[in-house]
Amino acid sequence: MTAFAPDSLVLNRKLPLWYQVSQSLRASILGRAPEASLRLPTEEQLAAHYGVRVLTMRQALKELEEEGLISRHRRRGTFIEPGAWRGAPRRLLGSIDAIVAQQSGERTTILAHGPTPVPGELAEYFPGAAEVVMYKRLRCDGESGEPTNWAENAVRPDVAARLDVADLERWPMTKVLRDAVGVRISRITDTVEARLADPPTAELLRVPLLSPILHYTGVTYDEAGRVVDVARIRYRGDRFSFSVTVDAE
């Protein structure tokens, strides 16, 4: 492998393999260290790394090339585009790595964190709990510095006690919960809807008050079926779109 090393991936046989590989590699590309090589390993090396066929790997790379994240040159190899746009449409197919990929590649600022009474609109997710630990973060484009979205995460206190806030400046919450805290995530439910920017959102995202935004709610469950985290993310409507693909069985 080269200096660029993609994250490992546990494949879910219920989802297209090329899609899972493309989303995992996408997260690795957008979350790479600034000094990491722009040259990707060969198709054969990547296929061996992910445990898939070269044809599957080729399809995954084609997806990233169409998104503008990589460029492929015959005889020279495959390279990460230095100025790749991070606001491309997101596909939601139920992969944990897809959720991580959605949130990667941006500069994150921690606005606030600490215990707070369970908000009324979240009470159904934390039955019997008096409080949650709330994390508020602003994400900006890694190159232009332009704000793209801001997030509130309500985390179960026993899980938050094992969470290092510094990790949230480097990685998405989903990755921190899974890889740093060790939560065994069983599923995440996603809801995306159009809303109008309220005063805090308008100020943080630098958009006009009541302008259209995309409001994402993600509820993360552990293997016991308990809610670990409820994420509410407000995306600038002029920077993001979401697409959903449903495969017929």
PDB file of N, CA and C in Angstrom, residues 167-207:
ATOM      1  N   ASP A 167     -11.862  14.028  19.799  1.00  0.00           N
ATOM      2  CA  ASP A 167     -12.083  13.155  18.644  1.00  0.00           C
ATOM      3  C   ASP A 167     -13.116  13.741  17.690  1.00  0.00           C
ATOM      4  N   LEU A 168     -14.069  14.514  18.232  1.00  0.00           N
ATOM      5  CA  LEU A 168     -15.132  15.075  17.397  1.00  0.00           C
ATOM      6  C   LEU A 168     -14.635  16.209  16.512  1.00  0.00           C
ATOM      7  N   GLU A 169     -13.454  16.723  16.781  1.00  0.00           N
ATOM      8  CA  GLU A 169     -12.870  17.722  15.890  1.00  0.00           C
ATOM      9  C   GLU A 169     -12.199  17.068  14.695  1.00  0.00           C
ATOM     10  N   ARG A 170     -11.960  15.764  14.792  1.00  0.00           N
ATOM     11  CA  ARG A 170     -11.276  15.048  13.715  1.00  0.00           C
ATOM     12  C   ARG A 170     -12.211  14.120  12.951  1.00  0.00           C
ATOM     13  N   TRP A 171     -13.166  13.511  13.656  1.00  0.00           N
ATOM     14  CA  TRP A 171     -13.990  12.465  13.061  1.00  0.00           C
ATOM     15  C   TRP A 171     -15.470  12.744  13.251  1.00  0.00           C
ATOM     16  N   PRO A 172     -16.322  12.173  12.394  1.00  0.00           N
ATOM     17  CA  PRO A 172     -17.767  12.264  12.592  1.00  0.00           C
ATOM     18  C   PRO A 172     -18.195  11.512  13.859  1.00  0.00           C
ATOM     19  N   MET A 173     -19.334  11.895  14.426  1.00  0.00           N
ATOM     20  CA  MET A 173     -19.824  11.258  15.643  1.00  0.00           C
ATOM     21  C   MET A 173     -20.000   9.757  15.458  1.00  0.00           C
ATOM     22  N   THR A 174     -20.540   9.351  14.315  1.00  0.00           N
ATOM     23  CA  THR A 174     -20.775   7.927  14.090  1.00  0.00           C
ATOM     24  C   THR A 174     -19.472   7.140  14.170  1.00  0.00           C
ATOM     25  N   LYS A 175     -18.421   7.666  13.566  1.00  0.00           N
ATOM     26  CA  LYS A 175     -17.124   6.989  13.593  1.00  0.00           C
ATOM     27  C   LYS A 175     -16.568   6.963  15.015  1.00  0.00           C
ATOM     28  N   VAL A 176     -16.717   8.065  15.759  1.00  0.00           N
ATOM     29  CA  VAL A 176     -16.229   8.106  17.140  1.00  0.00           C
ATOM     30  C   VAL A 176     -16.954   7.065  17.990  1.00  0.00           C
ATOM     31  N   LEU A 177     -18.278   7.002  17.863  1.00  0.00           N
ATOM     32  CA  LEU A 177     -19.042   6.036  18.650  1.00  0.00           C
ATOM     33  C   LEU A 177     -18.636   4.608  18.320  1.00  0.00           C
ATOM     34  N   ARG A 178     -18.478   4.326  17.034  1.00  0.00           N
ATOM     35  CA  ARG A 178     -18.179   2.963  16.614  1.00  0.00           C
ATOM     36  C   ARG A 178     -16.728   2.574  16.859  1.00  0.00           C
ATOM     37  N   ASP A 179     -15.799   3.443  16.450  1.00  0.00           N
ATOM     38  CA  ASP A 179     -14.390   3.046  16.437  1.00  0.00           C
ATOM     39  C   ASP A 179     -13.621   3.473  17.681  1.00  0.00           C
ATOM     40  N   ALA A 180     -13.988   4.594  18.297  1.00  0.00           N
ATOM     41  CA  ALA A 180     -13.260   5.077  19.474  1.00  0.00           C
ATOM     42  C   ALA A 180     -13.923   4.638  20.775  1.00  0.00           C
ATOM     43  N   VAL A 181     -15.241   4.770  20.849  1.00  0.00           N
ATOM     44  CA  VAL A 181     -15.952   4.396  22.072  1.00  0.00           C
ATOM     45  C   VAL A 181     -16.238   2.892  22.110  1.00  0.00           C
ATOM     46  N   GLY A 182     -16.396   2.287  20.937  1.00  0.00           N
ATOM     47  CA  GLY A 182     -16.625   0.853  20.887  1.00  0.00           C
ATOM     48  C   GLY A 182     -18.080   0.443  20.926  1.00  0.00           C
ATOM     49  N   VAL A 183     -18.987   1.364  20.567  1.00  0.00           N
ATOM     50  CA  VAL A 183     -20.408   1.029  20.521  1.00  0.00           C
ATOM     51  C   VAL A 183     -20.661   0.086  19.343  1.00  0.00           C
ATOM     52  N   ARG A 184     -21.371  -0.980  19.596  1.00  0.00           N
ATOM     53  CA  ARG A 184     -21.745  -1.904  18.523  1.00  0.00           C
ATOM     54  C   ARG A 184     -23.069  -1.417  17.937  1.00  0.00           C
ATOM     55  N   ILE A 185     -22.973  -0.658  16.847  1.00  0.00           N
ATOM     56  CA  ILE A 185     -24.145  -0.035  16.239  1.00  0.00           C
ATOM     57  C   ILE A 185     -24.924  -1.080  15.446  1.00  0.00           C
ATOM     58  N   SER A 186     -26.214  -1.182  15.743  1.00  0.00           N
ATOM     59  CA  SER A 186     -27.050  -2.150  15.023  1.00  0.00           C
ATOM     60  C   SER A 186     -27.771  -1.500  13.845  1.00  0.00           C
ATOM     61  N   ARG A 187     -28.174  -0.241  13.999  1.00  0.00           N
ATOM     62  CA  ARG A 187     -28.860   0.433  12.899  1.00  0.00           C
ATOM     63  C   ARG A 187     -28.903   1.935  13.165  1.00  0.00           C
ATOM     64  N   ILE A 188     -29.137   2.691  12.081  1.00  0.00           N
ATOM     65  CA  ILE A 188     -29.351   4.122  12.153  1.00  0.00           C
ATOM     66  C   ILE A 188     -30.554   4.451  11.288  1.00  0.00           C
ATOM     67  N   THR A 189     -31.524   5.146  11.839  1.00  0.00           N
ATOM     68  CA  THR A 189     -32.678   5.567  11.049  1.00  0.00           C
ATOM     69  C   THR A 189     -32.464   7.014  10.630  1.00  0.00           C
ATOM     70  N   ASP A 190     -32.726   7.307   9.375  1.00  0.00           N
ATOM     71  CA  ASP A 190     -32.474   8.629   8.807  1.00  0.00           C
ATOM     72  C   ASP A 190     -33.778   9.284   8.367  1.00  0.00           C
ATOM     73  N   THR A 191     -33.908  10.552   8.650  1.00  0.00           N
ATOM     74  CA  THR A 191     -35.016  11.359   8.137  1.00  0.00           C
ATOM     75  C   THR A 191     -34.442  12.660   7.598  1.00  0.00           C
ATOM     76  N   VAL A 192     -34.782  12.995   6.360  1.00  0.00           N
ATOM     77  CA  VAL A 192     -34.335  14.242   5.744  1.00  0.00           C
ATOM     78  C   VAL A 192     -35.565  15.008   5.294  1.00  0.00           C
ATOM     79  N   GLU A 193     -35.672  16.265   5.694  1.00  0.00           N
ATOM     80  CA  GLU A 193     -36.820  17.073   5.321  1.00  0.00           C
ATOM     81  C   GLU A 193     -36.393  18.507   5.062  1.00  0.00           C
ATOM     82  N   ALA A 194     -37.208  19.206   4.282  1.00  0.00           N
ATOM     83  CA  ALA A 194     -36.964  20.620   4.007  1.00  0.00           C
ATOM     84  C   ALA A 194     -37.541  21.454   5.140  1.00  0.00           C
ATOM     85  N   ARG A 195     -36.772  22.441   5.587  1.00  0.00           N
ATOM     86  CA  ARG A 195     -37.235  23.370   6.605  1.00  0.00           C
ATOM     87  C   ARG A 195     -36.757  24.768   6.256  1.00  0.00           C
ATOM     88  N   LEU A 196     -37.164  25.743   7.085  1.00  0.00           N
ATOM     89  CA  LEU A 196     -36.711  27.118   6.921  1.00  0.00           C
ATOM     90  C   LEU A 196     -35.714  27.441   8.022  1.00  0.00           C
ATOM     91  N   ALA A 197     -34.707  28.197   7.688  1.00  0.00           N
ATOM     92  CA  ALA A 197     -33.640  28.502   8.637  1.00  0.00           C
ATOM     93  C   ALA A 197     -34.165  29.370   9.777  1.00  0.00           C
ATOM     94  N   ASP A 198     -33.995  28.862  11.018  1.00  0.00           N
ATOM     95  CA  ASP A 198     -34.341  29.657  12.188  1.00  0.00           C
ATOM     96  C   ASP A 198     -33.178  30.606  12.493  1.00  0.00           C
ATOM     97  N   PRO A 199     -33.332  31.532  13.447  1.00  0.00           N
ATOM     98  CA  PRO A 199     -32.252  32.511  13.703  1.00  0.00           C
ATOM     99  C   PRO A 199     -30.890  31.892  13.992  1.00  0.00           C
ATOM    100  N   PRO A 200     -30.764  30.863  14.891  1.00  0.00           N
ATOM    101  CA  PRO A 200     -29.424  30.297  15.124  1.00  0.00           C
ATOM    102  C   PRO A 200     -28.810  29.690  13.864  1.00  0.00           C
ATOM    103  N   THR A 201     -29.642  28.983  13.081  1.00  0.00           N
ATOM    104  CA  THR A 201     -29.139  28.349  11.857  1.00  0.00           C
ATOM    105  C   THR A 201     -28.722  29.395  10.832  1.00  0.00           C
ATOM    106  N   ALA A 202     -29.544  30.430  10.668  1.00  0.00           N
ATOM    107  CA  ALA A 202     -29.206  31.488   9.709  1.00  0.00           C
ATOM    108  C   ALA A 202     -27.889  32.153  10.068  1.00  0.00           C
ATOM    109  N   GLU A 203     -27.668  32.375  11.359  1.00  0.00           N
ATOM    110  CA  GLU A 203     -26.438  33.041  11.778  1.00  0.00           C
ATOM    111  C   GLU A 203     -25.223  32.135  11.594  1.00  0.00           C
ATOM    112  N   LEU A 204     -25.339  30.875  11.991  1.00  0.00           N
ATOM    113  CA  LEU A 204     -24.202  29.963  11.916  1.00  0.00           C
ATOM    114  C   LEU A 204     -23.840  29.625  10.472  1.00  0.00           C
ATOM    115  N   LEU A 205     -24.842  29.438   9.622  1.00  0.00           N
ATOM    116  CA  LEU A 205     -24.585  29.026   8.239  1.00  0.00           C
ATOM    117  C   LEU A 205     -24.464  30.207   7.278  1.00  0.00           C
ATOM    118  N   ARG A 206     -24.662  31.415   7.804  1.00  0.00           N
ATOM    119  CA  ARG A 206     -24.544  32.642   7.002  1.00  0.00           C
ATOM    120  C   ARG A 206     -25.507  32.633   5.815  1.00  0.00           C
ATOM    121  N   VAL A 207     -26.762  32.327   6.121  1.00  0.00           N
ATOM    122  CA  VAL A 207     -27.807  32.326   5.106  1.00  0.00           C
ATOM    123  C   VAL A 207     -28.932  33.239   5.595  1.00  0.00           C
TER     124      VAL A 207
END
